[in-house]
Amino acid sequence: DIQMTQSPSSLSASVGDRVTITCRASQNINNYVNWFQQKPGKAPKLLISTASNLQSGVPSRFTGSGSGTDFTLTISSLQPEDFATYYCQQNYDSTPYTFGQGSKVDLK
Amino acid sequence: QVELQESGPGLVKPSETLSLTCTVSGGSINNYYWGWIRQAPGKGLEWIGYIYFSGATNYNPSLRGRVTMSVDTSKNQFSLRLGSVTAADTAVYYCARPWVFWGQGILVTVSS
């Protein structure tokens, strides 16, 4: 299985901060990475697909980058509604489609 | 707008079979892949598997042998069966049309 290692597992930040979450794959997965946001009691929401494609309706403060094994999700200016847990996921050719362990963003 | 809704028992006894159904509304089940994902309490996300509308399946090897998925195109539904459950299978189970559309999730507790 392809392992997805996310960091940090949690971080405290303030409104307006720039936040960066990284995800490392255990092997080359090209750009087959999705990023999800999950709020308590809710289903995950797809933010970014294939490493950098912002989904319709997702604010432009969210950006994704990377290819190969190293990927990044950046929130340029954290907003109150962005406090949540974020997951990366690989959907490369081989299953299972594994998720990172999650990065919880909370208020400093 | 496509909507998905999970249904099934919220409590299953150990060693029995967990059965869930996902009903798709607002769009056809045809020509898409449909998946199941679960999340144990306080834990991360685990992909269970997917089924194509034609019935072709792909399961997580960690669950292979216990999981079966099926699709009923006439009802616009697809289903999950997970056998020989233990407490470790207690989780919120989500159905999804990978990866944009998700159900709200259903908590299934394995307990006697």
PDB file of C-alpha atoms in Angstrom:
ATOM      1  CA  ASP A   1       0.000   0.000   0.000  1.00  0.00           C
ATOM      2  CA  ILE A   2       1.046   3.587  -0.605  1.00  0.00           C
ATOM      3  CA  GLN A   3       1.476   5.413   2.705  1.00  0.00           C
ATOM      4  CA  MET A   4       0.600   9.088   3.011  1.00  0.00           C
ATOM      5  CA  THR A   5       2.396  10.897   5.813  1.00  0.00           C
ATOM      6  CA  GLN A   6       0.910  14.244   6.751  1.00  0.00           C
ATOM      7  CA  SER A   7       2.459  16.935   8.889  1.00  0.00           C
ATOM      8  CA  PRO A   8       1.824  18.541  11.206  1.00  0.00           C
ATOM      9  CA  SER A   9      -0.826  16.426  12.872  1.00  0.00           C
ATOM     10  CA  SER A  10      -2.141  19.559  14.531  1.00  0.00           C
ATOM     11  CA  LEU A  11      -1.405  23.244  14.535  1.00  0.00           C
ATOM     12  CA  SER A  12      -2.679  26.350  16.237  1.00  0.00           C
ATOM     13  CA  ALA A  13      -3.087  29.467  14.175  1.00  0.00           C
ATOM     14  CA  SER A  14      -4.787  32.837  14.165  1.00  0.00           C
ATOM     15  CA  VAL A  15      -7.185  34.382  11.700  1.00  0.00           C
ATOM     16  CA  GLY A  16      -5.142  35.868   8.889  1.00  0.00           C
ATOM     17  CA  ASP A  17      -2.230  33.463   9.283  1.00  0.00           C
ATOM     18  CA  ARG A  18      -0.720  31.590   6.380  1.00  0.00           C
ATOM     19  CA  VAL A  19      -0.998  27.861   7.000  1.00  0.00           C
ATOM     20  CA  THR A  20       0.885  25.100   5.225  1.00  0.00           C
ATOM     21  CA  ILE A  21       0.208  21.374   5.514  1.00  0.00           C
ATOM     22  CA  THR A  22       2.439  18.839   3.848  1.00  0.00           C
ATOM     23  CA  CYS A  23       1.859  15.294   2.695  1.00  0.00           C
ATOM     24  CA  ARG A  24       4.509  12.830   1.622  1.00  0.00           C
ATOM     25  CA  ALA A  25       3.762   9.675  -0.337  1.00  0.00           C
ATOM     26  CA  SER A  26       5.769   6.508   0.134  1.00  0.00           C
ATOM     27  CA  GLN A  27       6.262   6.253  -3.628  1.00  0.00           C
ATOM     28  CA  ASN A  28       5.850   8.377  -6.723  1.00  0.00           C
ATOM     29  CA  ILE A  29       2.158   9.057  -7.282  1.00  0.00           C
ATOM     30  CA  ASN A  30       2.535  11.667 -10.001  1.00  0.00           C
ATOM     31  CA  ASN A  31      -0.088  14.284  -9.113  1.00  0.00           C
ATOM     32  CA  TYR A  32      -2.844  11.946  -7.929  1.00  0.00           C
ATOM     33  CA  VAL A  33      -3.528  13.694  -4.662  1.00  0.00           C
ATOM     34  CA  ASN A  34      -6.751  15.098  -3.309  1.00  0.00           C
ATOM     35  CA  TRP A  35      -7.169  17.391  -0.326  1.00  0.00           C
ATOM     36  CA  PHE A  36     -10.245  17.323   1.889  1.00  0.00           C
ATOM     37  CA  GLN A  37     -11.553  19.518   4.675  1.00  0.00           C
ATOM     38  CA  GLN A  38     -13.628  17.945   7.416  1.00  0.00           C
ATOM     39  CA  LYS A  39     -15.530  19.714  10.166  1.00  0.00           C
ATOM     40  CA  PRO A  40     -16.834  17.901  13.260  1.00  0.00           C
ATOM     41  CA  GLY A  41     -19.837  15.725  12.538  1.00  0.00           C
ATOM     42  CA  LYS A  42     -19.677  16.409   8.811  1.00  0.00           C
ATOM     43  CA  ALA A  43     -18.582  14.498   5.759  1.00  0.00           C
ATOM     44  CA  PRO A  44     -15.263  15.434   4.178  1.00  0.00           C
ATOM     45  CA  LYS A  45     -15.384  18.122   1.530  1.00  0.00           C
ATOM     46  CA  LEU A  46     -13.154  17.946  -1.507  1.00  0.00           C
ATOM     47  CA  LEU A  47     -11.074  21.117  -1.802  1.00  0.00           C
ATOM     48  CA  ILE A  48      -8.429  20.253  -4.350  1.00  0.00           C
ATOM     49  CA  SER A  49      -8.048  17.395  -6.799  1.00  0.00           C
ATOM     50  CA  THR A  50      -5.020  16.173  -8.747  1.00  0.00           C
ATOM     51  CA  ALA A  51      -2.698  18.142  -6.485  1.00  0.00           C
ATOM     52  CA  SER A  52      -3.626  21.642  -7.602  1.00  0.00           C
ATOM     53  CA  ASN A  53      -7.096  21.819  -9.132  1.00  0.00           C
ATOM     54  CA  LEU A  54      -9.331  23.936  -6.962  1.00  0.00           C
ATOM     55  CA  GLN A  55     -12.870  22.656  -6.802  1.00  0.00           C
ATOM     56  CA  SER A  56     -15.748  24.876  -7.813  1.00  0.00           C
ATOM     57  CA  GLY A  57     -16.890  27.104  -4.965  1.00  0.00           C
ATOM     58  CA  VAL A  58     -13.727  26.669  -2.901  1.00  0.00           C
ATOM     59  CA  PRO A  59     -12.139  29.992  -1.977  1.00  0.00           C
ATOM     60  CA  SER A  60      -8.970  30.940  -3.810  1.00  0.00           C
ATOM     61  CA  ARG A  61      -7.061  31.250  -0.534  1.00  0.00           C
ATOM     62  CA  PHE A  62      -6.684  27.464  -0.758  1.00  0.00           C
ATOM     63  CA  THR A  63      -3.915  26.266  -3.049  1.00  0.00           C
ATOM     64  CA  GLY A  64      -2.351  22.902  -3.636  1.00  0.00           C
ATOM     65  CA  SER A  65       1.007  22.081  -5.118  1.00  0.00           C
ATOM     66  CA  GLY A  66       3.482  19.285  -5.604  1.00  0.00           C
ATOM     67  CA  SER A  67       4.081  16.193  -7.641  1.00  0.00           C
ATOM     68  CA  GLY A  68       5.852  12.900  -7.273  1.00  0.00           C
ATOM     69  CA  THR A  69       6.022  12.274  -3.537  1.00  0.00           C
ATOM     70  CA  ASP A  70       5.739  15.698  -1.887  1.00  0.00           C
ATOM     71  CA  PHE A  71       2.562  17.757  -1.753  1.00  0.00           C
ATOM     72  CA  THR A  72       1.425  20.899   0.007  1.00  0.00           C
ATOM     73  CA  LEU A  73      -1.873  22.490   0.921  1.00  0.00           C
ATOM     74  CA  THR A  74      -1.628  26.196   1.693  1.00  0.00           C
ATOM     75  CA  ILE A  75      -4.246  28.500   3.148  1.00  0.00           C
ATOM     76  CA  SER A  76      -3.021  31.992   2.378  1.00  0.00           C
ATOM     77  CA  SER A  77      -5.031  33.866   5.004  1.00  0.00           C
ATOM     78  CA  LEU A  78      -6.861  31.689   7.520  1.00  0.00           C
ATOM     79  CA  GLN A  79     -10.512  32.524   8.017  1.00  0.00           C
ATOM     80  CA  PRO A  80     -12.756  31.537  10.946  1.00  0.00           C
ATOM     81  CA  GLU A  81     -14.556  28.949   8.829  1.00  0.00           C
ATOM     82  CA  ASP A  82     -11.256  27.244   7.976  1.00  0.00           C
ATOM     83  CA  PHE A  83     -10.739  25.754  11.426  1.00  0.00           C
ATOM     84  CA  ALA A  84     -11.122  22.075  10.633  1.00  0.00           C
ATOM     85  CA  THR A  85      -9.180  18.886   9.973  1.00  0.00           C
ATOM     86  CA  TYR A  86      -7.524  18.461   6.597  1.00  0.00           C
ATOM     87  CA  TYR A  87      -6.703  15.181   4.892  1.00  0.00           C
ATOM     88  CA  CYS A  88      -4.633  14.339   1.874  1.00  0.00           C
ATOM     89  CA  GLN A  89      -5.490  11.252  -0.148  1.00  0.00           C
ATOM     90  CA  GLN A  90      -3.759   9.435  -2.943  1.00  0.00           C
ATOM     91  CA  ASN A  91      -5.816   8.009  -5.777  1.00  0.00           C
ATOM     92  CA  TYR A  92      -2.999   6.784  -7.932  1.00  0.00           C
ATOM     93  CA  ASP A  93      -3.401   3.768 -10.140  1.00  0.00           C
ATOM     94  CA  SER A  94      -3.112   1.269  -7.345  1.00  0.00           C
ATOM     95  CA  THR A  95      -5.665   0.818  -4.627  1.00  0.00           C
ATOM     96  CA  PRO A  96      -6.269   1.105  -1.716  1.00  0.00           C
ATOM     97  CA  TYR A  97      -6.784   4.844  -1.937  1.00  0.00           C
ATOM     98  CA  THR A  98      -5.083   5.776   1.277  1.00  0.00           C
ATOM     99  CA  PHE A  99      -5.552   8.933   3.318  1.00  0.00           C
ATOM    100  CA  GLY A 100      -3.094  10.823   5.421  1.00  0.00           C
ATOM    101  CA  GLN A 101      -3.693  10.771   9.150  1.00  0.00           C
ATOM    102  CA  GLY A 102      -5.116  14.285   9.165  1.00  0.00           C
ATOM    103  CA  SER A 103      -3.991  17.751  10.243  1.00  0.00           C
ATOM    104  CA  LYS A 104      -6.190  19.578  12.712  1.00  0.00           C
ATOM    105  CA  VAL A 105      -6.134  23.358  12.498  1.00  0.00           C
ATOM    106  CA  ASP A 106      -7.421  25.100  15.607  1.00  0.00           C
ATOM    107  CA  LEU A 107      -7.490  28.569  17.049  1.00  0.00           C
ATOM    108  CA  LYS A 108      -4.371  29.814  18.801  1.00  0.00           C
TER     109      LYS A 108
ATOM    110  CA  GLN B   1     -27.459  18.343  -7.342  1.00  0.00           C
ATOM    111  CA  VAL B   2     -26.527  14.763  -6.532  1.00  0.00           C
ATOM    112  CA  GLU B   3     -27.377  13.693  -2.995  1.00  0.00           C
ATOM    113  CA  LEU B   4     -26.496  10.483  -1.206  1.00  0.00           C
ATOM    114  CA  GLN B   5     -28.129   9.017   1.880  1.00  0.00           C
ATOM    115  CA  GLU B   6     -26.896   6.072   3.907  1.00  0.00           C
ATOM    116  CA  SER B   7     -29.359   3.803   5.663  1.00  0.00           C
ATOM    117  CA  GLY B   8     -29.166   0.694   7.791  1.00  0.00           C
ATOM    118  CA  PRO B   9     -28.918  -0.519  11.376  1.00  0.00           C
ATOM    119  CA  GLY B  10     -26.971   1.611  13.784  1.00  0.00           C
ATOM    120  CA  LEU B  11     -26.141  -1.350  16.006  1.00  0.00           C
ATOM    121  CA  VAL B  12     -24.693  -4.673  14.930  1.00  0.00           C
ATOM    122  CA  LYS B  13     -23.659  -7.579  17.134  1.00  0.00           C
ATOM    123  CA  PRO B  14     -20.114  -8.942  17.026  1.00  0.00           C
ATOM    124  CA  SER B  15     -19.569 -11.691  14.428  1.00  0.00           C
ATOM    125  CA  GLU B  16     -22.666 -10.616  12.508  1.00  0.00           C
ATOM    126  CA  THR B  17     -22.892  -8.801   9.178  1.00  0.00           C
ATOM    127  CA  LEU B  18     -23.121  -5.061   8.784  1.00  0.00           C
ATOM    128  CA  SER B  19     -25.415  -4.061   5.919  1.00  0.00           C
ATOM    129  CA  LEU B  20     -25.799  -0.539   4.610  1.00  0.00           C
ATOM    130  CA  THR B  21     -27.506   0.969   1.597  1.00  0.00           C
ATOM    131  CA  CYS B  22     -26.788   4.241  -0.128  1.00  0.00           C
ATOM    132  CA  THR B  23     -29.610   5.879  -2.047  1.00  0.00           C
ATOM    133  CA  VAL B  24     -28.640   8.298  -4.786  1.00  0.00           C
ATOM    134  CA  SER B  25     -30.963  11.132  -5.728  1.00  0.00           C
ATOM    135  CA  GLY B  26     -30.657  14.035  -8.121  1.00  0.00           C
ATOM    136  CA  GLY B  27     -28.742  11.993 -10.657  1.00  0.00           C
ATOM    137  CA  SER B  28     -28.338   8.560 -12.153  1.00  0.00           C
ATOM    138  CA  ILE B  29     -26.182   5.848 -10.684  1.00  0.00           C
ATOM    139  CA  ASN B  30     -25.219   4.832 -14.202  1.00  0.00           C
ATOM    140  CA  ASN B  31     -21.776   5.505 -15.625  1.00  0.00           C
ATOM    141  CA  TYR B  32     -20.144   6.321 -12.301  1.00  0.00           C
ATOM    142  CA  TYR B  33     -18.028   4.718  -9.605  1.00  0.00           C
ATOM    143  CA  TRP B  34     -19.514   4.662  -6.119  1.00  0.00           C
ATOM    144  CA  GLY B  35     -17.566   4.198  -2.939  1.00  0.00           C
ATOM    145  CA  TRP B  36     -17.650   3.524   0.771  1.00  0.00           C
ATOM    146  CA  ILE B  37     -15.349   5.169   3.295  1.00  0.00           C
ATOM    147  CA  ARG B  38     -15.382   4.818   7.043  1.00  0.00           C
ATOM    148  CA  GLN B  39     -14.057   6.728  10.027  1.00  0.00           C
ATOM    149  CA  ALA B  40     -13.638   5.194  13.454  1.00  0.00           C
ATOM    150  CA  PRO B  41     -14.473   7.542  16.341  1.00  0.00           C
ATOM    151  CA  GLY B  42     -11.767  10.173  16.670  1.00  0.00           C
ATOM    152  CA  LYS B  43      -9.722   8.589  13.888  1.00  0.00           C
ATOM    153  CA  GLY B  44      -8.892   9.212  10.249  1.00  0.00           C
ATOM    154  CA  LEU B  45     -10.533   8.127   7.023  1.00  0.00           C
ATOM    155  CA  GLU B  46     -10.310   4.623   5.598  1.00  0.00           C
ATOM    156  CA  TRP B  47     -11.284   3.738   2.048  1.00  0.00           C
ATOM    157  CA  ILE B  48     -13.347   0.553   2.028  1.00  0.00           C
ATOM    158  CA  GLY B  49     -13.810   0.112  -1.689  1.00  0.00           C
ATOM    159  CA  TYR B  50     -15.758   1.088  -4.740  1.00  0.00           C
ATOM    160  CA  ILE B  51     -18.238  -0.378  -7.174  1.00  0.00           C
ATOM    161  CA  TYR B  52     -18.871   0.632 -10.753  1.00  0.00           C
ATOM    162  CA  PHE B  53     -22.470   0.869 -11.947  1.00  0.00           C
ATOM    163  CA  SER B  54     -21.834  -2.271 -13.982  1.00  0.00           C
ATOM    164  CA  GLY B  55     -21.045  -4.177 -10.795  1.00  0.00           C
ATOM    165  CA  ALA B  56     -17.260  -4.281 -11.028  1.00  0.00           C
ATOM    166  CA  THR B  57     -15.681  -3.891  -7.612  1.00  0.00           C
ATOM    167  CA  ASN B  58     -12.404  -3.044  -5.944  1.00  0.00           C
ATOM    168  CA  TYR B  59     -11.978  -3.571  -2.228  1.00  0.00           C
ATOM    169  CA  ASN B  60      -9.404  -2.549   0.334  1.00  0.00           C
ATOM    170  CA  PRO B  61      -7.183  -5.618   0.821  1.00  0.00           C
ATOM    171  CA  SER B  62      -7.304  -5.086   4.572  1.00  0.00           C
ATOM    172  CA  LEU B  63     -11.014  -5.952   4.426  1.00  0.00           C
ATOM    173  CA  ARG B  64     -10.982  -8.421   1.576  1.00  0.00           C
ATOM    174  CA  GLY B  65     -12.863 -11.551   2.383  1.00  0.00           C
ATOM    175  CA  ARG B  66     -15.297  -9.713   4.621  1.00  0.00           C
ATOM    176  CA  VAL B  67     -16.616  -7.003   2.302  1.00  0.00           C
ATOM    177  CA  THR B  68     -19.105  -7.228  -0.510  1.00  0.00           C
ATOM    178  CA  MET B  69     -20.596  -4.379  -2.519  1.00  0.00           C
ATOM    179  CA  SER B  70     -23.550  -4.512  -4.869  1.00  0.00           C
ATOM    180  CA  VAL B  71     -25.516  -2.091  -7.003  1.00  0.00           C
ATOM    181  CA  ASP B  72     -29.185  -1.871  -7.941  1.00  0.00           C
ATOM    182  CA  THR B  73     -29.498   0.495 -10.862  1.00  0.00           C
ATOM    183  CA  SER B  74     -33.295   0.161 -10.924  1.00  0.00           C
ATOM    184  CA  LYS B  75     -33.462   1.655  -7.442  1.00  0.00           C
ATOM    185  CA  ASN B  76     -30.499   4.019  -7.839  1.00  0.00           C
ATOM    186  CA  GLN B  77     -28.893   2.360  -4.839  1.00  0.00           C
ATOM    187  CA  PHE B  78     -25.695   0.602  -3.935  1.00  0.00           C
ATOM    188  CA  SER B  79     -24.923  -1.428  -0.863  1.00  0.00           C
ATOM    189  CA  LEU B  80     -22.186  -2.537   1.490  1.00  0.00           C
ATOM    190  CA  ARG B  81     -21.994  -5.749   3.451  1.00  0.00           C
ATOM    191  CA  LEU B  82     -19.202  -6.331   5.952  1.00  0.00           C
ATOM    192  CA  GLY B  83     -19.114  -9.719   7.612  1.00  0.00           C
ATOM    193  CA  SER B  84     -17.717 -11.039  10.886  1.00  0.00           C
ATOM    194  CA  VAL B  85     -17.673  -7.597  12.434  1.00  0.00           C
ATOM    195  CA  THR B  86     -15.831  -6.738  15.629  1.00  0.00           C
ATOM    196  CA  ALA B  87     -15.642  -3.645  17.779  1.00  0.00           C
ATOM    197  CA  ALA B  88     -12.886  -2.415  15.475  1.00  0.00           C
ATOM    198  CA  ASP B  89     -15.517  -1.986  12.757  1.00  0.00           C
ATOM    199  CA  THR B  90     -17.377   0.625  14.807  1.00  0.00           C
ATOM    200  CA  ALA B  91     -17.264   3.751  12.687  1.00  0.00           C
ATOM    201  CA  VAL B  92     -19.155   6.351  10.751  1.00  0.00           C
ATOM    202  CA  TYR B  93     -19.706   4.890   7.302  1.00  0.00           C
ATOM    203  CA  TYR B  94     -19.906   7.262   4.361  1.00  0.00           C
ATOM    204  CA  CYS B  95     -21.027   6.536   0.848  1.00  0.00           C
ATOM    205  CA  ALA B  96     -19.689   8.758  -1.884  1.00  0.00           C
ATOM    206  CA  ARG B  97     -19.413   9.390  -5.560  1.00  0.00           C
ATOM    207  CA  PRO B  98     -15.691   9.842  -5.540  1.00  0.00           C
ATOM    208  CA  TRP B  99     -14.808  12.362  -4.483  1.00  0.00           C
ATOM    209  CA  VAL B 100     -17.150  15.338  -4.715  1.00  0.00           C
ATOM    210  CA  PHE B 101     -20.438  13.958  -3.458  1.00  0.00           C
ATOM    211  CA  TRP B 102     -20.756  12.372  -0.035  1.00  0.00           C
ATOM    212  CA  GLY B 103     -23.563  11.166   2.172  1.00  0.00           C
ATOM    213  CA  GLN B 104     -23.904  12.599   5.657  1.00  0.00           C
ATOM    214  CA  GLY B 105     -22.581   9.391   7.187  1.00  0.00           C
ATOM    215  CA  ILE B 106     -24.134   6.808   9.462  1.00  0.00           C
ATOM    216  CA  LEU B 107     -22.689   5.668  12.768  1.00  0.00           C
ATOM    217  CA  VAL B 108     -22.572   1.910  13.095  1.00  0.00           C
ATOM    218  CA  THR B 109     -21.683   0.525  16.491  1.00  0.00           C
ATOM    219  CA  VAL B 110     -20.613  -3.075  16.926  1.00  0.00           C
ATOM    220  CA  SER B 111     -21.646  -4.239  20.364  1.00  0.00           C
ATOM    221  CA  SER B 112     -23.538  -7.036  22.021  1.00  0.00           C
TER     222      SER B 112
END
